[in-house]
Short mmCIF file of C-alpha atoms in Angstrom, two decimals:
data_model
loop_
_atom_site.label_atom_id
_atom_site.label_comp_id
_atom_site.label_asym_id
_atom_site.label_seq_id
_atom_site.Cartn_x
_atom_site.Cartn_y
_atom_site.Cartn_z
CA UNK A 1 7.59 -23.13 11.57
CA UNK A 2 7.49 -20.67 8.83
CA UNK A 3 10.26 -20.89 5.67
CA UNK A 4 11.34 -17.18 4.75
CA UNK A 5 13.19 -16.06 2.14
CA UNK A 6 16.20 -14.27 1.93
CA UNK A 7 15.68 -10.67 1.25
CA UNK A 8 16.95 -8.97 -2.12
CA UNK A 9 19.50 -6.67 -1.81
CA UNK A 10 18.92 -3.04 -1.53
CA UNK A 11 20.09 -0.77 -4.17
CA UNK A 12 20.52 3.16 -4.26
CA UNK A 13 17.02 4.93 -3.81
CA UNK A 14 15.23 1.51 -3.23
CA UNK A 15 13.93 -0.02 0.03
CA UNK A 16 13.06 -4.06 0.96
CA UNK A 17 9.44 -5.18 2.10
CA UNK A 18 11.20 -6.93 4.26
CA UNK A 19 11.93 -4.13 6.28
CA UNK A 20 8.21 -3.04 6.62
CA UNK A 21 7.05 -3.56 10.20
CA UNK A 22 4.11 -6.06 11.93
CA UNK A 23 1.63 -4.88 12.48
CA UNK A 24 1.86 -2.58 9.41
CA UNK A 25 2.21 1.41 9.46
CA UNK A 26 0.16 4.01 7.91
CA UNK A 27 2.16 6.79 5.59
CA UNK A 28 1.30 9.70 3.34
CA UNK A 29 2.10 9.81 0.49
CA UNK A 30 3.11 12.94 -1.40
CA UNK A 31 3.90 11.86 -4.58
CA UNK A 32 1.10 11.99 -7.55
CA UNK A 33 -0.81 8.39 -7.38
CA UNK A 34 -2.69 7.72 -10.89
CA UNK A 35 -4.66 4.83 -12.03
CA UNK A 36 -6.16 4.62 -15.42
CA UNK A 37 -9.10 2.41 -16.17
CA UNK A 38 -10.60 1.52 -19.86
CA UNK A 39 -9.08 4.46 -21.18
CA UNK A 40 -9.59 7.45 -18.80
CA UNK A 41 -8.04 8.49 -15.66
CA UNK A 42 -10.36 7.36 -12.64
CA UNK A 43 -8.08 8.20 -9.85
CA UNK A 44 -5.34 11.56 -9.71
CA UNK A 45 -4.02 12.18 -6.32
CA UNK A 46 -1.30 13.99 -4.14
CA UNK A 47 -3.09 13.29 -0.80
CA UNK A 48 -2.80 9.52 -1.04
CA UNK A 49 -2.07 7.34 1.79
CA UNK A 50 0.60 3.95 1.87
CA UNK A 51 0.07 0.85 4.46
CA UNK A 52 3.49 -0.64 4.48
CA UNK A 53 3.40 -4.59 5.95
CA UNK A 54 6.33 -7.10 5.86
CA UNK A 55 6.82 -8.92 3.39
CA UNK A 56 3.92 -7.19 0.89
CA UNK A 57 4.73 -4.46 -1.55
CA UNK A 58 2.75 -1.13 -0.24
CA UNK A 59 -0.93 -0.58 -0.72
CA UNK A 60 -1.67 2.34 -1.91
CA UNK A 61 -5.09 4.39 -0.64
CA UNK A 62 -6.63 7.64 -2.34
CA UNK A 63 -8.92 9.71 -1.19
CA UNK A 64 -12.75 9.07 -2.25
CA UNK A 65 -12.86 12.94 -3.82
CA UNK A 66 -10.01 12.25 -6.22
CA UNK A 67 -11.78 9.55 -7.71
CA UNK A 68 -13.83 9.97 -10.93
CA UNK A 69 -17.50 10.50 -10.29
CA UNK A 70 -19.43 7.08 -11.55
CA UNK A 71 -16.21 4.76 -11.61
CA UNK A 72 -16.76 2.73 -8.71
CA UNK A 73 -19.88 0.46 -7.82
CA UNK A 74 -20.35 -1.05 -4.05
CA UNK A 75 -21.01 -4.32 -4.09
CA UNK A 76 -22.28 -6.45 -1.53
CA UNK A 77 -19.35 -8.36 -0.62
CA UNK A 78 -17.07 -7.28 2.06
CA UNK A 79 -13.63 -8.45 4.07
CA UNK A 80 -11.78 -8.30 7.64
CA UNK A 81 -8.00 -7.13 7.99
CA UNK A 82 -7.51 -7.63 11.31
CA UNK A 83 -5.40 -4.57 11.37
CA UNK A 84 -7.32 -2.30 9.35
CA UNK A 85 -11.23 -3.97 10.15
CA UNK A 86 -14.04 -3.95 7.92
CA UNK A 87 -13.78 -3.29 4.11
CA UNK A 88 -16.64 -2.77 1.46
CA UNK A 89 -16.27 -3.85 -1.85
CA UNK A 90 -16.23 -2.15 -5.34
CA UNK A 91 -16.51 -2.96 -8.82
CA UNK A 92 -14.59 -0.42 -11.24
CA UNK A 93 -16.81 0.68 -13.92
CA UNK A 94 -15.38 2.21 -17.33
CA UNK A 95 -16.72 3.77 -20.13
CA UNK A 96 -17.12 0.53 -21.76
CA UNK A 97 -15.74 -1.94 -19.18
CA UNK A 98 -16.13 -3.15 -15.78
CA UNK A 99 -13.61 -4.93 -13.38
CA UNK A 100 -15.42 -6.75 -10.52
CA UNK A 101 -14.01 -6.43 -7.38
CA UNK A 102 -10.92 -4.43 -7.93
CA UNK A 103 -11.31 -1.93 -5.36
CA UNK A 104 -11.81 -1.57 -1.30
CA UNK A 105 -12.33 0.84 1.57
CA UNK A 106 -12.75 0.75 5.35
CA UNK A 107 -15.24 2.95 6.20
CA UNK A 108 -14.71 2.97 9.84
CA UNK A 109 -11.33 1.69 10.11
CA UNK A 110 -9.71 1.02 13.33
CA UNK A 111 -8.22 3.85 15.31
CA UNK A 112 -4.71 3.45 13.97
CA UNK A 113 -5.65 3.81 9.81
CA UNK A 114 -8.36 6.66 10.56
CA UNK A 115 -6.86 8.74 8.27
CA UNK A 116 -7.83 6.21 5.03
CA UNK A 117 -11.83 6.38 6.39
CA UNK A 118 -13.47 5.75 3.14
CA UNK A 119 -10.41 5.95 1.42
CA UNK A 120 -10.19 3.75 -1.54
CA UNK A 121 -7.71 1.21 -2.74
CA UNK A 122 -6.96 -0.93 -6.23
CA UNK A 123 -6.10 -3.85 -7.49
CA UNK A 124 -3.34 -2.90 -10.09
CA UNK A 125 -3.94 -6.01 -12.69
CA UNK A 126 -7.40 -5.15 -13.77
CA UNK A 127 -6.43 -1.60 -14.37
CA UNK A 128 -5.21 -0.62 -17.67
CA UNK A 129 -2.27 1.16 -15.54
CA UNK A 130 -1.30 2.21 -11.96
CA UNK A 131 1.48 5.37 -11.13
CA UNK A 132 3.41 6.00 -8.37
CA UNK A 133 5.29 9.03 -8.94
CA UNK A 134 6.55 8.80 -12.91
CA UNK A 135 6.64 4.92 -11.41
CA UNK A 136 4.39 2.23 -13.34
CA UNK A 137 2.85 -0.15 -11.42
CA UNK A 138 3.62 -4.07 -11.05
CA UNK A 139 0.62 -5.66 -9.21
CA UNK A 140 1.68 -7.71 -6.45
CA UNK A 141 1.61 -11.49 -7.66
CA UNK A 142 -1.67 -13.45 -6.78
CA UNK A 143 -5.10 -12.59 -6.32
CA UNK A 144 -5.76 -11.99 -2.86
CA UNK A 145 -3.32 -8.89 -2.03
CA UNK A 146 -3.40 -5.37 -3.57
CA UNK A 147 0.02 -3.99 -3.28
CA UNK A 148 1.57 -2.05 -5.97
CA UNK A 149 5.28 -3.21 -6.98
CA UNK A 150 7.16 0.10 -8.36
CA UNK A 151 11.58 -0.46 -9.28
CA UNK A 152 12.28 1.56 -5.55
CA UNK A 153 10.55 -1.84 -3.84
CA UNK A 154 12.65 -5.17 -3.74
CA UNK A 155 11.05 -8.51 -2.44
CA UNK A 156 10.83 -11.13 -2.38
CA UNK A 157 6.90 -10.61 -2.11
CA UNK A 158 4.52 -12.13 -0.57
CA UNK A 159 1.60 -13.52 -2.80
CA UNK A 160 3.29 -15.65 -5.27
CA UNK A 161 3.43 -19.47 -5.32
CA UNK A 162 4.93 -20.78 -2.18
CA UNK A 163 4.76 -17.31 0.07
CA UNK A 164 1.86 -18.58 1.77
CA UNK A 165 3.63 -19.31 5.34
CA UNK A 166 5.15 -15.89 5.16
#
């Protein structure tokens, strides 16, 4: 049986990962979601979209129109969620840099994230900087998951050495 760990405590204006639900929950998101890459803005969006999951700081998804023209790349590999279904992958191409793999979609997600069809989401390390609000972004520790760690989100999270069994 799975070891979890104790939950942070919850200060003013702040709220615990570990009261996200299973299976996770789709939410919009109407505060300004930013994400700069080798100098320039690649992503600026009010219409963005948050998957909420237990134990994982939220991932953030913005819509394919509010991305800069030219700044993504599909690549051939690809992923399951088996909440979410197929993702495609993306490299993030700058000006005079490129990060591979930092970015996903699902195309045709399943019925319950339809509204994040095509929608894209971002690794926060290899960015130069990810905003939530007037928030910066933390990336969520490891490589495998994308979640964005702002000061309103307490852990412990899921990702770091030992979270595995989570």
């Amino acid at each position: 049986m799975a070891s979890y760990p104790n939950p942070l405590p919850v200060g003013p204006g702040q709220e615990s990962v570990w009261d996200y639900p299973r299976p996770p929950r789709l939410e919009s998101v109407p505060e300004r979601l930013r994400i700069v890459f080798d100098g320039m803005t690649i992503a600026d969006t009010t219409r963005g979209w948050r998957v909420l999951e237990t134990s994982h700081p939220p991932t953030y998804y913005i819509p394919p129109e509010d991305i800069a023209p030219g700044s993504l790349a599909r690549i051939a590999s690809g992923s399951f969620c088996e909440w979410k279904g197929r993702a495609i992958h993306f490299d993030v191409v700058g000006p005079t840099r490129r990060a591979p793999q930092a970015a996903w979609a699902y195309p045709t997600p399943t019925p319950d994230f339809a509204p994040i069809a095509n929608h894209v989401a971002f690794y926060a390390a290899p960015m130069e900087s990810c905003h939530v609000g007037d928030d910066l972004v933390t990336p969520q520790p490891g490589g495998f998951y994308g979640g964005w760690i702002t000061p309103r989100i307490v852990g412990p999270f899921k990702g770091g050495p030992g979270s595995q069994g989570w």
